Amino acid sequence: MRTDYCGNIDASYANKEVTLYGWVNKRRDLGGVIFIDLRDREGIVQVVIDPDTAETFELASTLRNEFCVAITGLVRMRPESQANKEMKTGEIEVLGKALSIFNSAPALPLDWNQDNSEEQRLKYRYLDLRRPLMTQRLVFRSKVTSLVRRFLDGDGFLDIETPILTKATPEGARDYLVPSRTHKGQFFALPQSPQLFKQLLMMSGMDKYYQIVKCFRDEDLRADRQPEFTQIDIETTFLDAEGVMAITEKMMRLLFSELLNVDLGDFPTISYAEAMQRYGSDKPDLRNPLELVDVDDIVKDIDFKVFSGPANDKKGRVAAIRVPGGATLSRKQIDDYGKFVSIYGAKGLAWIKVNDLSQGIDGLQSPILKFFDEASINALLEKTGAQTGDILLFGADSKTVVTDAMGALRLKLGEDFDLLEGEWRPLWVVDFPMFEEVDGELYALHHPFTAPRDSSIEALKANPAEALSNAYDMVLNGVELGGGSVRIHNMDMQATVFQLLGITDEEANEKFGFLLEALRYGTPPHAGLAFGLDRMVMLMTGADSIRDVMAFPKTTTAACPLTNAPGFANPAQLAELSIATVIKSDPKTDSKEPGKDAE
């Protein structure tokens, strides 16, 4: 039986015999002595095998990387000169006496010393996860979920499961559909979130609910998106927004304190409007000191239509970013930033270099200076706080384009100029718009069950575009860790929101009839918040993608190279489900998948 994990063998085991199981991380034959780095999930320990144990020595000479073995030996202290203080096991080594091989391994399809393609890593994920970095991330993830459960259990929350096979409801992304065998032609949907069920649990009197739950969304993928992901889902009755924020902030402080020994400090609260105005993002990275400064009032009367046009348009915006030390930028570098903002719809990037502030307008450099008088320039320099050696970069267009483009530019400049300050900067963003308007139609900015903030039904109907929602997002280092809201608990208010969103009574009853019915029976006020577990662990471990903190993720095309999923269904299964598939013939072979209908 294993004495302990390899990574736990330290000086406290000195002069004791231990039995260890694991994988050969490395074997070194130094002419008469064989060193084996034995690895398991907790770390690596050095094993020494000398010729005195001839049979064990001979067997050890056959070992290769990733052989799975058992080793029994005596723990001894290393000489002081050979100790590695950086490793938990660095002060000791194990003098191996007995060795057995559970399983050998051929040459590995993954290179342990160089980067492998993501496709290869996911195809051989069981090998990739053996790498200490990947193992440590999954161990850390387990600690996060364990601590979350202990915290919420201790605060009276109940861990309650909700259905995976449910009804398709419009929540902002495509549903994954599951055909029903017993109800021909009908489909279940995999839940994009447990939203409706957790609200029903509050109506059921459960009072405090949580769940670490799988969610599914059929949407285009990127580094922080997966078709199936995990939420820490929390809902409670008789608490307002501030109450939910207090509980979840306390939980987040505990996670960082216990697992990273980090004090997150204060969580400032800013409004959505302020975040967009100052940072160009509803999830601002406060480590970045750069801000967007509106200069519409200064440029609205200048003879430069690129600026004065948007400045005099209610839907326009002119904003500047002051970049400390940016006057060193070459014209090519500035043009490259112009190309960058064009990705977000910007038509260009105007600029002014402040070479010497003491010389006034003569100390400035820019092709647009001719459009400014001295008073306007002085007002611009004062409002932006420009100093000698800075550059001012300008965005002028519709509010949406300027906000998106300059917000993205702010992040890029912060990275390029190494301006980030501090390691962790959390905040709350509140007072989101209730709706967003696209082509004259209203859409829920969060979801259609979010309550308006301090608004009656009459006021909401009168001016829905200006209504604020009682919603809140927790943001850390420019990443939205979680979002939530106070929910609508009044049937008339819920019906009003559906009407404003263009959801007919018939559609509302078909999709949400059970919720509307439940709202009639003494529904308590309730609110909640959901954290993205994958995103949270990605941030805490310093990983670049949520795929690196998930055991078996999908690729960016929502495929699994390990299992070759998705795959074609057996024709007999399809027939039983009353489903026929339509596929195109292969243009190279002009052949069709066997057993499939095609047209």
PDB file of N, CA, C and O in Angstrom, residues 93-120:
ATOM      1  N   GLU A  93      15.892  12.249  -0.377  1.00  0.00           N
ATOM      2  CA  GLU A  93      15.793  11.350  -1.523  1.00  0.00           C
ATOM      3  C   GLU A  93      15.436   9.980  -0.984  1.00  0.00           C
ATOM      4  O   GLU A  93      15.564   9.703   0.215  1.00  0.00           O
ATOM      5  N   VAL A  94      14.969   9.121  -1.877  1.00  0.00           N
ATOM      6  CA  VAL A  94      14.573   7.774  -1.470  1.00  0.00           C
ATOM      7  C   VAL A  94      15.572   6.786  -2.048  1.00  0.00           C
ATOM      8  O   VAL A  94      15.781   6.755  -3.275  1.00  0.00           O
ATOM      9  N   LEU A  95      16.203   6.007  -1.171  1.00  0.00           N
ATOM     10  CA  LEU A  95      17.114   4.955  -1.621  1.00  0.00           C
ATOM     11  C   LEU A  95      16.268   3.734  -1.962  1.00  0.00           C
ATOM     12  O   LEU A  95      15.741   3.049  -1.085  1.00  0.00           O
ATOM     13  N   GLY A  96      16.089   3.506  -3.268  1.00  0.00           N
ATOM     14  CA  GLY A  96      15.190   2.453  -3.717  1.00  0.00           C
ATOM     15  C   GLY A  96      15.715   1.064  -3.469  1.00  0.00           C
ATOM     16  O   GLY A  96      16.875   0.751  -3.775  1.00  0.00           O
ATOM     17  N   LYS A  97      14.869   0.198  -2.897  1.00  0.00           N
ATOM     18  CA  LYS A  97      15.242  -1.180  -2.624  1.00  0.00           C
ATOM     19  C   LYS A  97      14.445  -2.175  -3.464  1.00  0.00           C
ATOM     20  O   LYS A  97      14.952  -3.226  -3.842  1.00  0.00           O
ATOM     21  N   ALA A  98      13.189  -1.844  -3.742  1.00  0.00           N
ATOM     22  CA  ALA A  98      12.327  -2.744  -4.517  1.00  0.00           C
ATOM     23  C   ALA A  98      11.583  -1.943  -5.560  1.00  0.00           C
ATOM     24  O   ALA A  98      11.157  -0.807  -5.310  1.00  0.00           O
ATOM     25  N   LEU A  99      11.433  -2.539  -6.753  1.00  0.00           N
ATOM     26  CA  LEU A  99      10.772  -1.859  -7.870  1.00  0.00           C
ATOM     27  C   LEU A  99       9.873  -2.838  -8.600  1.00  0.00           C
ATOM     28  O   LEU A  99      10.275  -3.981  -8.866  1.00  0.00           O
ATOM     29  N   SER A 100       8.678  -2.406  -8.893  1.00  0.00           N
ATOM     30  CA  SER A 100       7.797  -3.205  -9.754  1.00  0.00           C
ATOM     31  C   SER A 100       7.170  -2.278 -10.784  1.00  0.00           C
ATOM     32  O   SER A 100       6.906  -1.101 -10.506  1.00  0.00           O
ATOM     33  N   ILE A 101       6.963  -2.835 -11.986  1.00  0.00           N
ATOM     34  CA  ILE A 101       6.411  -2.048 -13.086  1.00  0.00           C
ATOM     35  C   ILE A 101       4.956  -2.445 -13.301  1.00  0.00           C
ATOM     36  O   ILE A 101       4.659  -3.593 -13.625  1.00  0.00           O
ATOM     37  N   PHE A 102       4.060  -1.500 -13.092  1.00  0.00           N
ATOM     38  CA  PHE A 102       2.651  -1.754 -13.364  1.00  0.00           C
ATOM     39  C   PHE A 102       2.388  -1.782 -14.862  1.00  0.00           C
ATOM     40  O   PHE A 102       1.631  -2.613 -15.361  1.00  0.00           O
ATOM     41  N   ASN A 103       3.015  -0.839 -15.571  1.00  0.00           N
ATOM     42  CA  ASN A 103       2.788  -0.742 -17.012  1.00  0.00           C
ATOM     43  C   ASN A 103       3.904   0.069 -17.646  1.00  0.00           C
ATOM     44  O   ASN A 103       4.386   1.043 -17.074  1.00  0.00           O
ATOM     45  N   SER A 104       4.293  -0.359 -18.836  1.00  0.00           N
ATOM     46  CA  SER A 104       5.305   0.369 -19.590  1.00  0.00           C
ATOM     47  C   SER A 104       4.621   1.400 -20.488  1.00  0.00           C
ATOM     48  O   SER A 104       3.400   1.488 -20.539  1.00  0.00           O
ATOM     49  N   ALA A 105       5.413   2.195 -21.215  1.00  0.00           N
ATOM     50  CA  ALA A 105       4.866   3.210 -22.124  1.00  0.00           C
ATOM     51  C   ALA A 105       5.784   3.338 -23.334  1.00  0.00           C
ATOM     52  O   ALA A 105       7.010   3.368 -23.181  1.00  0.00           O
ATOM     53  N   PRO A 106       5.213   3.391 -24.529  1.00  0.00           N
ATOM     54  CA  PRO A 106       6.034   3.607 -25.726  1.00  0.00           C
ATOM     55  C   PRO A 106       6.477   5.057 -25.810  1.00  0.00           C
ATOM     56  O   PRO A 106       6.180   5.873 -24.920  1.00  0.00           O
ATOM     57  N   ALA A 107       7.167   5.406 -26.887  1.00  0.00           N
ATOM     58  CA  ALA A 107       7.542   6.800 -27.105  1.00  0.00           C
ATOM     59  C   ALA A 107       6.287   7.661 -27.111  1.00  0.00           C
ATOM     60  O   ALA A 107       5.265   7.310 -27.714  1.00  0.00           O
ATOM     61  N   LEU A 108       6.347   8.793 -26.426  1.00  0.00           N
ATOM     62  CA  LEU A 108       5.149   9.604 -26.208  1.00  0.00           C
ATOM     63  C   LEU A 108       4.785  10.435 -27.436  1.00  0.00           C
ATOM     64  O   LEU A 108       5.670  10.963 -28.119  1.00  0.00           O
ATOM     65  N   PRO A 109       3.497  10.580 -27.714  1.00  0.00           N
ATOM     66  CA  PRO A 109       3.065  11.443 -28.828  1.00  0.00           C
ATOM     67  C   PRO A 109       3.127  12.927 -28.469  1.00  0.00           C
ATOM     68  O   PRO A 109       2.905  13.779 -29.323  1.00  0.00           O
ATOM     69  N   LEU A 110       3.380  13.246 -27.191  1.00  0.00           N
ATOM     70  CA  LEU A 110       3.529  14.628 -26.757  1.00  0.00           C
ATOM     71  C   LEU A 110       4.963  14.867 -26.318  1.00  0.00           C
ATOM     72  O   LEU A 110       5.592  14.000 -25.716  1.00  0.00           O
ATOM     73  N   ASP A 111       5.469  16.048 -26.607  1.00  0.00           N
ATOM     74  CA  ASP A 111       6.813  16.439 -26.229  1.00  0.00           C
ATOM     75  C   ASP A 111       6.743  17.180 -24.900  1.00  0.00           C
ATOM     76  O   ASP A 111       6.146  18.246 -24.808  1.00  0.00           O
ATOM     77  N   TRP A 112       7.363  16.626 -23.873  1.00  0.00           N
ATOM     78  CA  TRP A 112       7.295  17.214 -22.537  1.00  0.00           C
ATOM     79  C   TRP A 112       8.085  18.514 -22.433  1.00  0.00           C
ATOM     80  O   TRP A 112       7.835  19.343 -21.580  1.00  0.00           O
ATOM     81  N   ASN A 113       9.070  18.712 -23.315  1.00  0.00           N
ATOM     82  CA  ASN A 113       9.970  19.861 -23.191  1.00  0.00           C
ATOM     83  C   ASN A 113       9.604  21.023 -24.107  1.00  0.00           C
ATOM     84  O   ASN A 113      10.149  22.108 -23.960  1.00  0.00           O
ATOM     85  N   GLN A 114       8.737  20.801 -25.080  1.00  0.00           N
ATOM     86  CA  GLN A 114       8.360  21.858 -26.012  1.00  0.00           C
ATOM     87  C   GLN A 114       6.849  21.978 -26.062  1.00  0.00           C
ATOM     88  O   GLN A 114       6.124  21.071 -25.680  1.00  0.00           O
ATOM     89  N   ASP A 115       6.410  23.110 -26.598  1.00  0.00           N
ATOM     90  CA  ASP A 115       4.971  23.307 -26.739  1.00  0.00           C
ATOM     91  C   ASP A 115       4.411  22.371 -27.803  1.00  0.00           C
ATOM     92  O   ASP A 115       4.985  22.207 -28.873  1.00  0.00           O
ATOM     93  N   ASN A 116       3.284  21.770 -27.492  1.00  0.00           N
ATOM     94  CA  ASN A 116       2.568  20.939 -28.461  1.00  0.00           C
ATOM     95  C   ASN A 116       1.358  21.722 -28.960  1.00  0.00           C
ATOM     96  O   ASN A 116       0.866  22.626 -28.291  1.00  0.00           O
ATOM     97  N   SER A 117       0.868  21.359 -30.135  1.00  0.00           N
ATOM     98  CA  SER A 117      -0.335  22.007 -30.636  1.00  0.00           C
ATOM     99  C   SER A 117      -1.497  21.668 -29.714  1.00  0.00           C
ATOM    100  O   SER A 117      -1.514  20.612 -29.068  1.00  0.00           O
ATOM    101  N   GLU A 118      -2.477  22.565 -29.663  1.00  0.00           N
ATOM    102  CA  GLU A 118      -3.636  22.301 -28.814  1.00  0.00           C
ATOM    103  C   GLU A 118      -4.370  21.050 -29.279  1.00  0.00           C
ATOM    104  O   GLU A 118      -4.893  20.289 -28.464  1.00  0.00           O
ATOM    105  N   GLU A 119      -4.414  20.840 -30.578  1.00  0.00           N
ATOM    106  CA  GLU A 119      -5.069  19.644 -31.109  1.00  0.00           C
ATOM    107  C   GLU A 119      -4.427  18.379 -30.544  1.00  0.00           C
ATOM    108  O   GLU A 119      -5.125  17.450 -30.121  1.00  0.00           O
ATOM    109  N   GLN A 120      -3.078  18.346 -30.509  1.00  0.00           N
ATOM    110  CA  GLN A 120      -2.374  17.184 -29.963  1.00  0.00           C
ATOM    111  C   GLN A 120      -2.620  17.052 -28.464  1.00  0.00           C
ATOM    112  O   GLN A 120      -2.839  15.948 -27.951  1.00  0.00           O
TER     113      GLN A 120
END
